[in-house]
XYZ file of C-alpha atoms in Angstrom:
629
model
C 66.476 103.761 96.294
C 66.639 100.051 96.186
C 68.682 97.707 98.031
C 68.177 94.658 96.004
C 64.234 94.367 95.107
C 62.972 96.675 97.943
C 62.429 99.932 97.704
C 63.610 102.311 100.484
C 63.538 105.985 101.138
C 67.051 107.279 101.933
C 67.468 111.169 103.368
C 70.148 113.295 101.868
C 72.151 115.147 104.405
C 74.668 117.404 102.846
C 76.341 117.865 106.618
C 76.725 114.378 106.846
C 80.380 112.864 106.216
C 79.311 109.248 106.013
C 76.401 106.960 105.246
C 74.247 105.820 107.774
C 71.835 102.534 107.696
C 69.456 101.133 110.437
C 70.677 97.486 110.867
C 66.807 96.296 110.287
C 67.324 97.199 106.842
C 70.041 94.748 106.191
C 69.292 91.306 104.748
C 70.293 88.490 107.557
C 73.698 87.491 105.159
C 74.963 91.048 105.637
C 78.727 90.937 106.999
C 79.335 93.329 109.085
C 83.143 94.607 109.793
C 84.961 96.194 112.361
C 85.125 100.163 112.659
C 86.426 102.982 115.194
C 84.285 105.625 113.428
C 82.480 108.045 115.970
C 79.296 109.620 115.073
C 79.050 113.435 116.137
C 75.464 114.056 116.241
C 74.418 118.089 115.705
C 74.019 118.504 119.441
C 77.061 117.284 119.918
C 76.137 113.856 121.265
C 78.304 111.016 120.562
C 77.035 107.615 118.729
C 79.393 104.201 118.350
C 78.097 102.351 114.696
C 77.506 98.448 115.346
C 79.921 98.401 112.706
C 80.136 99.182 108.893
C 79.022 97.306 105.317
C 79.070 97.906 101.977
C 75.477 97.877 100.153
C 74.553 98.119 96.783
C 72.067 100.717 95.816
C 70.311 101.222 92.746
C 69.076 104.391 91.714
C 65.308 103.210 89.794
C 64.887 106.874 88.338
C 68.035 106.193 86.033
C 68.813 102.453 86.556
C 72.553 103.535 87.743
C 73.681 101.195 90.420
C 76.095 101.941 93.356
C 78.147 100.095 95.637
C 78.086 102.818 98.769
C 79.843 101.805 102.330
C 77.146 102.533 105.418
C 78.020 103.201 109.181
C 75.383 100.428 110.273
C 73.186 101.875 113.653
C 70.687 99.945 116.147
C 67.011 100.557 114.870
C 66.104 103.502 116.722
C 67.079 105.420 113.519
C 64.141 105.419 111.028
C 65.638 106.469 107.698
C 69.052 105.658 106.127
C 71.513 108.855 105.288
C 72.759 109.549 102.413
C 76.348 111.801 102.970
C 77.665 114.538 100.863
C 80.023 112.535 98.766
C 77.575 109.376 97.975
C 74.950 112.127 97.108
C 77.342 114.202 94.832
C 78.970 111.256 93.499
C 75.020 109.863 92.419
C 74.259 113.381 91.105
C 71.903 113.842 93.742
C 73.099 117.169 94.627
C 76.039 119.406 92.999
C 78.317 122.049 94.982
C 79.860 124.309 92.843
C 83.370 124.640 94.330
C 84.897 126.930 91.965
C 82.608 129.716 93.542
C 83.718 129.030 97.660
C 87.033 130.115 98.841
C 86.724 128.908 102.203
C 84.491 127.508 104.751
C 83.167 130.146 107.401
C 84.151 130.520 111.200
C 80.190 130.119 111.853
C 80.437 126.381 110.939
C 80.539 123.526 113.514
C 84.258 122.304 114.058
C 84.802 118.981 114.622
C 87.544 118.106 117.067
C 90.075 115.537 116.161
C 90.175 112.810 118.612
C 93.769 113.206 119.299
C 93.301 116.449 119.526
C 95.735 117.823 116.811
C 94.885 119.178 112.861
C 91.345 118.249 111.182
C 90.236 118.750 107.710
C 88.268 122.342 108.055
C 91.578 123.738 110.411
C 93.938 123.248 107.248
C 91.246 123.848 104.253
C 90.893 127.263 106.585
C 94.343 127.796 107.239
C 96.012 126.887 103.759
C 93.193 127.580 101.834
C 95.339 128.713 98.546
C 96.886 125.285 98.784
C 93.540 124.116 97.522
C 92.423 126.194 94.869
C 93.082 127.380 91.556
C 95.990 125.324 89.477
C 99.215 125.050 90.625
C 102.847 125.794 88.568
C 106.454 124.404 89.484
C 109.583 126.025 88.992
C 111.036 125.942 85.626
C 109.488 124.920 82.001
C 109.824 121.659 80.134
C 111.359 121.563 76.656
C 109.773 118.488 74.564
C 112.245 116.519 72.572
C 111.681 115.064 69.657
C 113.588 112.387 67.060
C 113.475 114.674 64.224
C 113.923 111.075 61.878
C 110.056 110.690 63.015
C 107.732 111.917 60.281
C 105.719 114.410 61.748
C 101.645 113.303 61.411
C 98.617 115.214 61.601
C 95.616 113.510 62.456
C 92.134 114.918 61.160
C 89.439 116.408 63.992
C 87.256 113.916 65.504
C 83.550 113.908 65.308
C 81.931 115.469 68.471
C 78.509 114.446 69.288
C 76.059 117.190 69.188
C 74.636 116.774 72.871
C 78.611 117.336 73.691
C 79.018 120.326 71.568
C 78.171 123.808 74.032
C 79.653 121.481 77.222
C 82.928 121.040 74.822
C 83.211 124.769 74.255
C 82.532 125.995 77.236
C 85.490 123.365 78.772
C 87.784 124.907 76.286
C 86.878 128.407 77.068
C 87.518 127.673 80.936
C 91.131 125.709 79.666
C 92.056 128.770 77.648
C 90.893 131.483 80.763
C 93.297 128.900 82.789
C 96.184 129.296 80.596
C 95.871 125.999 80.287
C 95.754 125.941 76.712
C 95.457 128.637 73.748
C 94.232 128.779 69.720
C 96.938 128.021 67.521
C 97.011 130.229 64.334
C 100.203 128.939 62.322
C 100.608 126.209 60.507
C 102.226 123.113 62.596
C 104.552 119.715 61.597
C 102.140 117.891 64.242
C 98.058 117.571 64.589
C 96.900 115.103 67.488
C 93.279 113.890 67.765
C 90.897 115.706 70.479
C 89.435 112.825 72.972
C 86.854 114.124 75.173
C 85.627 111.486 78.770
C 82.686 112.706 80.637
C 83.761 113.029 84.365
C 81.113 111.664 87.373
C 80.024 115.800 87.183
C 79.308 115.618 84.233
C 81.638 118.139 82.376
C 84.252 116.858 79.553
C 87.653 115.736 80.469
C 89.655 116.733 77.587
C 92.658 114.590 76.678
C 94.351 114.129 73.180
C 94.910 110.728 71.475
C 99.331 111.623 70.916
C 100.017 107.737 69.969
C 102.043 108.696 66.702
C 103.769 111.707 68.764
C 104.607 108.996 71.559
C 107.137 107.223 68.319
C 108.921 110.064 68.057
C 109.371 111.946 71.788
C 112.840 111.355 73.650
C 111.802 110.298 77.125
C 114.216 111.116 80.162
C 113.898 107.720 81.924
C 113.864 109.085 85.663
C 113.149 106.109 87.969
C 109.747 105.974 88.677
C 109.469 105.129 92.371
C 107.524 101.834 93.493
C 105.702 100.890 96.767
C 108.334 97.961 97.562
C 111.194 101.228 97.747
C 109.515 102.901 100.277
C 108.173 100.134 102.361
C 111.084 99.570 104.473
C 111.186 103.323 105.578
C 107.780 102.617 107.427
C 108.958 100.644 110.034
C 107.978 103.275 112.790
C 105.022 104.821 111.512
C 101.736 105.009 113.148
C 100.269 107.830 111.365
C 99.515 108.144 107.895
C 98.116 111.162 105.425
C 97.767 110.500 101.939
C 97.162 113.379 99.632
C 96.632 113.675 95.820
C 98.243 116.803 93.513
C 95.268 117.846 91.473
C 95.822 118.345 88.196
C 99.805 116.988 88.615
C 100.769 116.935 84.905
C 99.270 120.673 84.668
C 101.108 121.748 87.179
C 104.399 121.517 84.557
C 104.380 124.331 82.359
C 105.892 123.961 78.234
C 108.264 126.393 76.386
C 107.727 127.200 72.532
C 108.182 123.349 71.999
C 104.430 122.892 73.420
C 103.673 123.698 69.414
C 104.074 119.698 69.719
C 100.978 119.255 71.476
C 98.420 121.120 69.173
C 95.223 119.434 68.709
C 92.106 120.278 66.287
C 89.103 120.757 67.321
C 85.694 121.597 66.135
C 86.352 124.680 67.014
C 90.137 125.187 66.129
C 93.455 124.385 66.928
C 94.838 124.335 70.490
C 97.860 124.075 71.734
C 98.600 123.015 75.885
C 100.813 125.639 77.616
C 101.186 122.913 80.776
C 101.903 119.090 80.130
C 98.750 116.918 79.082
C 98.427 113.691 79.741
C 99.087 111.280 77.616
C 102.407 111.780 76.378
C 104.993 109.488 76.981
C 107.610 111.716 79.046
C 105.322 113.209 81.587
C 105.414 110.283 84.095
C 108.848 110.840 84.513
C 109.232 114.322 84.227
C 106.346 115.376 86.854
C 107.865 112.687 89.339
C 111.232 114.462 89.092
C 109.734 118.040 89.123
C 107.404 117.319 91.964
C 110.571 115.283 93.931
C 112.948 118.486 93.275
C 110.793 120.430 94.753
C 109.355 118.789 98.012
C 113.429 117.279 98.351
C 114.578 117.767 102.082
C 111.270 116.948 103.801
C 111.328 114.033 105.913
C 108.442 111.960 106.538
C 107.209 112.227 103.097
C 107.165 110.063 100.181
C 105.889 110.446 96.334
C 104.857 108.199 93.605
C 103.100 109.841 90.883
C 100.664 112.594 92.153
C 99.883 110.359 95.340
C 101.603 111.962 98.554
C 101.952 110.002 101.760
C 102.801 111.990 104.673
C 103.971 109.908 107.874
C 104.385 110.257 111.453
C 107.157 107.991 113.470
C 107.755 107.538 116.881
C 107.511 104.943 119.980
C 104.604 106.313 121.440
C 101.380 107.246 119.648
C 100.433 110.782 120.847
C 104.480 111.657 119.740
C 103.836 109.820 116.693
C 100.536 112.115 115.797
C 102.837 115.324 117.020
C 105.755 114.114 114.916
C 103.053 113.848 111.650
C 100.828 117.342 112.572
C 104.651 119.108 112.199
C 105.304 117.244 109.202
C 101.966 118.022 107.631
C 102.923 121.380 108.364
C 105.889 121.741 106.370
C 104.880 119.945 103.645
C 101.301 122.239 103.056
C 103.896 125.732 103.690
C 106.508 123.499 101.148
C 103.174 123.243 98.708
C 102.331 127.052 99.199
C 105.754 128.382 98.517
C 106.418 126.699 95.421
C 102.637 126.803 94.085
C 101.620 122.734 94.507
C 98.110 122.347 94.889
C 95.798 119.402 96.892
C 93.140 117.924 95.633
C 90.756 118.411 99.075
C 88.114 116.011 98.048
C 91.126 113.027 98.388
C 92.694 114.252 101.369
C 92.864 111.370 103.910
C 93.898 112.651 107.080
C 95.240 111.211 110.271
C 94.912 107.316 109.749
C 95.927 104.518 111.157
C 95.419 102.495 108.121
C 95.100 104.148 104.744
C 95.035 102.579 101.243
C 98.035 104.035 98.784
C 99.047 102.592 95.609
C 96.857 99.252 95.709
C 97.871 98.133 99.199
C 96.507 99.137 102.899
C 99.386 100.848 105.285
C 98.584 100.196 108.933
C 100.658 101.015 112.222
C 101.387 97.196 112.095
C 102.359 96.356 108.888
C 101.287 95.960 105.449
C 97.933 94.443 103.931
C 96.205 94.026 101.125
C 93.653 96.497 99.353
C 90.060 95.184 101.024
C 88.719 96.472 97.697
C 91.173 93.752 96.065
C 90.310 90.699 98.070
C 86.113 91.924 97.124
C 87.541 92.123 93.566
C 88.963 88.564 93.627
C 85.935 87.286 96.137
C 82.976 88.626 93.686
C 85.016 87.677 90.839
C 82.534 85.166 88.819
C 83.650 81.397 87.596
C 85.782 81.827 84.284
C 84.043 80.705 81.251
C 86.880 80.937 78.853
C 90.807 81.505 78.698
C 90.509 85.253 78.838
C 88.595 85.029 82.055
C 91.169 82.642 83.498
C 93.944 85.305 82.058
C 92.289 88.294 83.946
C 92.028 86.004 87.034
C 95.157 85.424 86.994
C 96.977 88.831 86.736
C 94.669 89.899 89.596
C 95.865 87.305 92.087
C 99.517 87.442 90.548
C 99.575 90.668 92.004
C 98.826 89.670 95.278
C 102.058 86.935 95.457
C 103.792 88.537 98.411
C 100.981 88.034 100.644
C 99.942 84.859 99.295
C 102.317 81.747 100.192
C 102.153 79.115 97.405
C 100.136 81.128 95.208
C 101.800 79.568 92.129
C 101.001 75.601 92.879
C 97.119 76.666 94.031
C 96.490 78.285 90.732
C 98.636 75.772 88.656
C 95.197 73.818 88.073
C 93.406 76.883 86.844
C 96.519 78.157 85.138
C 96.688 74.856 82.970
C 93.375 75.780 81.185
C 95.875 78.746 79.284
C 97.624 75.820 77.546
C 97.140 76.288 74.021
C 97.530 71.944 73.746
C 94.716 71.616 77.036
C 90.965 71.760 75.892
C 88.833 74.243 77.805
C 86.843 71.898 80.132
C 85.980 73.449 83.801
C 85.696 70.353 86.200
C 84.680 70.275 89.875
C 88.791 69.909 90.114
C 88.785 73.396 88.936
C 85.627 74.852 90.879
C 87.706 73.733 94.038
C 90.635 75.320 93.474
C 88.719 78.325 92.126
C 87.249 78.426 95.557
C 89.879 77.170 97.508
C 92.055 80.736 95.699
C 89.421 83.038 96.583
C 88.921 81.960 100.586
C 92.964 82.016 100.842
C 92.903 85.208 99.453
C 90.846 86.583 102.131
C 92.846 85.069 104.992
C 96.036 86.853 104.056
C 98.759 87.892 106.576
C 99.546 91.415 107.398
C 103.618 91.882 106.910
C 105.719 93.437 108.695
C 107.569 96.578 107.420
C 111.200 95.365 106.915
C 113.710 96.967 109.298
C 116.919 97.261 108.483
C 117.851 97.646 112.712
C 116.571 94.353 113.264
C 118.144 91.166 112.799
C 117.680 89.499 109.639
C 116.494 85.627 109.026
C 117.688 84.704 105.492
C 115.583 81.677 104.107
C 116.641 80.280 100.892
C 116.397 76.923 99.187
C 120.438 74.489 99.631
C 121.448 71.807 97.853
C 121.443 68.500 100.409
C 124.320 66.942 98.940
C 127.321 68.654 97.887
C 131.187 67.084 96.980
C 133.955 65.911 99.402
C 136.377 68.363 98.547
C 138.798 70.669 100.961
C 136.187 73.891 101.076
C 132.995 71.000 102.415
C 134.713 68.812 104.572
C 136.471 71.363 106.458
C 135.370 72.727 109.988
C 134.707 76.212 109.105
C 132.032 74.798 106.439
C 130.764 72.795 109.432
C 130.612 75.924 111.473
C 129.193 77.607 108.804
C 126.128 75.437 108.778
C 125.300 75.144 111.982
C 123.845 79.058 112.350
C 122.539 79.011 109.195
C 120.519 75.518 109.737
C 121.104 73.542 106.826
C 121.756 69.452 106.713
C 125.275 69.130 105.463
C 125.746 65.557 103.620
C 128.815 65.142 101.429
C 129.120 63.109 98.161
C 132.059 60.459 96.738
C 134.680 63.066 95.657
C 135.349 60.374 92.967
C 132.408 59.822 91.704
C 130.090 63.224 91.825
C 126.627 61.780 90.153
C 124.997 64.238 92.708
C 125.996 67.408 90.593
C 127.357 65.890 87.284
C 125.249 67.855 85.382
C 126.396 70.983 86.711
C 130.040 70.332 86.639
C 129.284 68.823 82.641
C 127.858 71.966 81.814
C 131.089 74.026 83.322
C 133.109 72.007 81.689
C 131.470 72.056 78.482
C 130.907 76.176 78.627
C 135.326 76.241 79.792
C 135.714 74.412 76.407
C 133.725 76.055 73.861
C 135.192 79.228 75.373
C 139.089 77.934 75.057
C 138.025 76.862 71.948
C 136.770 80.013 70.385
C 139.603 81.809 71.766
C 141.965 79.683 70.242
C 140.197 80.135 66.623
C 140.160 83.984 67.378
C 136.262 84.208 67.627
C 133.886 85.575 69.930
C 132.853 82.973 72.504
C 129.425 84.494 73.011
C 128.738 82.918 69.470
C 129.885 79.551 70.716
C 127.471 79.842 73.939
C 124.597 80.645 71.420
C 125.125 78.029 68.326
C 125.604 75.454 71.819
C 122.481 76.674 72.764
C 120.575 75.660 69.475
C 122.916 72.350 69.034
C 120.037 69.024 69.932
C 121.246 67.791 73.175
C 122.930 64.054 72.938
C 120.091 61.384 73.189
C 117.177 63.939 73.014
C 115.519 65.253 69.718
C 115.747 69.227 71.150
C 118.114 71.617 71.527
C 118.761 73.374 75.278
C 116.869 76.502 73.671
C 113.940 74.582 73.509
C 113.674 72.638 76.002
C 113.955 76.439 77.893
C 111.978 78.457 75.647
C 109.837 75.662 73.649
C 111.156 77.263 70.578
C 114.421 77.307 68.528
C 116.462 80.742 68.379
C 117.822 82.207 65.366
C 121.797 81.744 64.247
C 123.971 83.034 61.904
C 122.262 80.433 59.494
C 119.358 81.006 57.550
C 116.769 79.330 58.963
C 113.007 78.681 57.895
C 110.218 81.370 59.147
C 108.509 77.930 60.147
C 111.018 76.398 62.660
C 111.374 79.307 64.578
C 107.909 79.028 65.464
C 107.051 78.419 69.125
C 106.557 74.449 69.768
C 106.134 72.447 73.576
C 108.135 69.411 72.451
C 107.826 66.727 74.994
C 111.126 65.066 76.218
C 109.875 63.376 79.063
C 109.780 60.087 78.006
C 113.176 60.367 75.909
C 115.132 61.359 78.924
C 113.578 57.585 80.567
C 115.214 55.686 77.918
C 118.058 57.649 78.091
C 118.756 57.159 81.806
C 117.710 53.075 81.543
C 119.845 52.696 79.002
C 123.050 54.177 80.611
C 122.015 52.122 83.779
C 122.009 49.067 82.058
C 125.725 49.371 81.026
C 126.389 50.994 84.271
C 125.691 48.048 86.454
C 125.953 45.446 84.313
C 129.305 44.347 86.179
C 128.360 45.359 89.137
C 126.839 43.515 92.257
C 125.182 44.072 95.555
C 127.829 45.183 98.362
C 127.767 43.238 101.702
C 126.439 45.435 104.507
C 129.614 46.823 106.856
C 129.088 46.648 110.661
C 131.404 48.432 113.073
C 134.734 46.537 113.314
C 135.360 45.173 109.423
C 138.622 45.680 108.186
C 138.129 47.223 104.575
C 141.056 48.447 102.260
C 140.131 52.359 101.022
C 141.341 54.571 98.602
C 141.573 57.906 100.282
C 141.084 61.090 98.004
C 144.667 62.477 98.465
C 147.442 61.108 96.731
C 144.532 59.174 95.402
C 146.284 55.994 94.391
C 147.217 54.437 97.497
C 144.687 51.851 98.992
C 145.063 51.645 103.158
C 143.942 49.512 105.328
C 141.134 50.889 107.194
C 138.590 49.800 109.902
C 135.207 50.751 110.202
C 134.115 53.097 113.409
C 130.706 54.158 113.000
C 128.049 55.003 110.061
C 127.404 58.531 109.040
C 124.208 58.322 107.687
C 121.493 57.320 110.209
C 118.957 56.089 107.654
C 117.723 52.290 106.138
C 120.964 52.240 103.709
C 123.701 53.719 105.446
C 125.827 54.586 102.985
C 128.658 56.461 104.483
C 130.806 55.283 107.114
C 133.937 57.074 109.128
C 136.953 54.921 109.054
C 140.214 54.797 110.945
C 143.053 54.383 108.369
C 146.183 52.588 109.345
């Protein structure tokens, strides 16, 4: 193999359940992280890695390159090992699995370290969990909007190379009950798409786009990370486990006439749900959810299973997730679910699911993300700075300020901006991809614990009976916010928001009073230019006008940043100008002055009032406390 331009000789070792490189062998700028792996030699001695890496090997018979992870060792090993799963996965070596039911007492156990279940106890024990293909309960009836013109779609042209591997894949599908020939004529005819897998055998799939326009789907909530999250607070233990074959595992009544595809050797029909078709998401997620519903400890999303263990301590927490494990693999056996073994991750303390890492301690982000973002290379055009940024926007929870260090980079998008990168932008490219790897780990939310709310509060707000009370007082003090009131009389501090109530209270009286529907007022508001400005609210929110009752050119609807920036200036110096044009400088008050005030109840009275203290503690002072007489 070689490991950049050297070449090395690796040994295959099909016992081996990791990859092992001498530390020699590295190049000096090799990182190497953390790891608790133990090495169990074949005598049973024990070895501790230095740590682990992940190398990229290139395979110079057929130019294939890999990116493999190695258990680095001190020197005295000579050659680097390649495992079983690198080797099969870089068609070194093939195991036909099919043909083993289950691994033989004769072979070497290996002994968790906390002494509970390990892989080759359960693949022994539940060994019909893992083979053959699994069926639910119950069959799925495919719906269909019978205003849809039915289409049939013409066979596909199979390469000839795939030909004998196609028909013998359809042969095993049809021994399955998987599929089976269709003889009668049908409304519907989807295209045959055939993937190679890694073993080289065809994946079969069908292309059911125009199908898609005409199935009903159920919409059952699909379930995200974020609603499970908070149920982790007390876990220490983690399994994750994949359904193989999930969508086959529903099986179709007489509607599955719905799915026939042509072939080059005939028409086929699936007798479980493909993939592909709009409804199956949500119909395997409730199937699967019915029928694993009253285990605790275990969560679903798609056909990825987490299984979790919860307790103070961590020995109960590894007892509390061995007897979970255990009821979910008799739950799989008695209604006919079966595990992909190749995926199973056992016993972890941190385990990747659904794009993010789940550890004891909290939540982090996929490592294979952050080497995503890291090896990512400089953009060279808008699409690159597109895909940058819906890799990093998905990354925003850990990430504080994500949005105003990729607002430089994110500027390049601008349709009006011409693409130049700068050094401006090769430092914040940088600057992204070294914040990325310092993320935080975050804590699992837990609804037992007390709760810090932190949300953004206006400074200023008006002098009426609800601010100036002492309960609002009160009411700050806990929640730590700076409390400043505003001249009841003269509210410039949220004029716009009481203009716009008052304006949205009118056009609603209004309509009422004409008998129309005030939603309509709202809306032709909406598109109305704003007083002073040359735009509408619409477009100053959407940078394009929306469409009225009106008829209104194809050509003004059209999208359009119109800049207002410099409007609103003259707008604002011009109402100054008449504002203060009778108005003068006010002497500066100093404890003692008698003033006269107008107090905001009755409002019409002026009192004579002297002046205590100031309020405000800063350069201009503008509120004082006053003693009335």
């Amino acid at each position: 193999m070689l490991i950049g331009k050297e070449l090395m000789k690796f040994q295959i070792d099909c016992g081996a359940s990791c990859n092992v490189i001498p530390v020699n062998l590295l190049s000096p700028e090799t990182r190497l992280e953390s790891t608790k792996t133990v090495l169990v030699m074949y005598n049973k001695t024990r070895l501790h890695p230095l740590g682990k890496c992940k190398v990229k090997v290139r395979n110079p018979r057929n130019q294939k390159q890999y990116r493999l992870e190695f258990e680095v060792v001190n020197e005295d090993c000579r050659l680097p090992l390649l495992g079983k799963k690198a080797s099969e996965a870089m068609k070194l070596i093939k195991v036909q699995y099919e043909n083993i039911l289950a691994i033989d007492s004769i072979v070497t156990e290996v002994k968790s370290a906390h002494g509970g279940l390990h892989m080759q106890q359960i693949q022994k024990e539940y060994s019909d969990v893992f083979t053959g293909d699994g069926c639910l309960e119950g069959e799925y009836k495919i719906e269909i909007d019978e205003r849809v013109e039915p289409v049939k779609l013409p066979k596909r042209r199979v390469p000839v190379a795939m030909m004998t591997p196609l028909k013998l894949e359809l042969q095993d599908l049809q021994r399955r009950e998987i599929i089976t020939p269709v003889e009668k004529s049908t409304d519907w005819i989807s295209s045959l798409v055939t993937v190679q897998k890694p073993n080289g055998k065809p994946r079969i799939c069908i292309d059911p786009r125009p199908l898609n326009k005409a199935l009903k789907r159920s919409h059952f909530p699909l379930p995200t990370i974020d609603d499970i999250l908070p149920d982790l607070s007390r876990a220490k233990v983690f399994t994750v486990c994949d359904v193989k074959h999930g969508f086959w595992h529903v099986k179709l009544e007489e509607s599955s006439y719905l799915t026939t595809f042509a072939t080059p050797f005939g028409r086929f029909r699936w007798l479980k749900m493909p993939m592909g078709i709009s409804p199956a998401p949500e119909i395997f997620q409730r199937m699967l959810n019915q029928a694993l519903e009253g285990l605790p400890g275990i969560y679903i999303i798609a056909d990825d299973v987490l299984i979790t263990g919860e307790d103070d301590t961590q020995e109960m927490a590894f007892k509390d997730h061995d007897d979970t494990l255990r009821q979910f693999l008799s739950k799989c056996r008695e209604k006919n679910i079966k595990l992909n073994a190749e995926k199973f991750r056992l016993r972890q303390q941190e385990v990747p699911y659904i794009g993010h890492l789940l550890t004891a301690d909290g939540l982090k982000i996929d490592p294979e993300k952050i080497r995503a973002v890291r090896d990512m290379p400089r953009p060279t055009d808008v699409k690159g700075v597109q895909r940058l940024m819906g890799m990093v926007n998905d990354l925003s929870k850990f990430y504080k300020h994500l949005s105003d260090d990729c607002e430089i980079v994110r500027q390049l998008t601008h349709k009006e901006n011409m693409w130049e990168w700068t050094g401006m932008h090769e430092e914040a490219f940088s600057r992204l991809k070294d914040n990325i790897a310092k993320t935080p780990v975050l804590k699992y939310y837990d609804p037992q614990e007390d709760l810090t709310l932190q949300c953004d509060a206006s400074a200023l707000t008006q002098k009426g009976k609800p601010y100036s009370s002492q309960e609002f007082q009160r009411f700050s003090r806990p929640w730590e916010f700076e409390h400043k009131t505003s001249s009841p009389g003269y509210p410039q501090s949220n004029g716009k928001a009481e203009s716009a109530v008052k304006t949205a209270k009118r056009l609603m009286l209004k309509a009422k009073a004409a008998g129309q529907e005030p939603y309509l007022a709202m809306l032709d508001h909406r598109n109305t230019p704003t007083q002073g400005l040359t735009t509408s609210p619409a477009q100053g929110l959407l940078s394009r006008r929306t469409r009225t009752l009106l008829p209104t050119w194809d050509s003004l609807l059209q999208p359009e940043v119109k800049q207002t920036t410099q409007e609103q200036i003259d707008r604002q110096e011009k109402q100054a100008t008449y504002y203060n044009r009778t108005a003068k400088d006010m002497d500066m008050l100093k404890q003692g002055d008698r003033v006269r005030v107008q107090p905001y109840e009755p409002h019409t009275i002026w009192r004579t009032a002297t002046v205590v203290e100031p309020v405000d503690t800063g350069p201009t002072r503008c509120s004082w406390r006053m003693e009335v007489f």
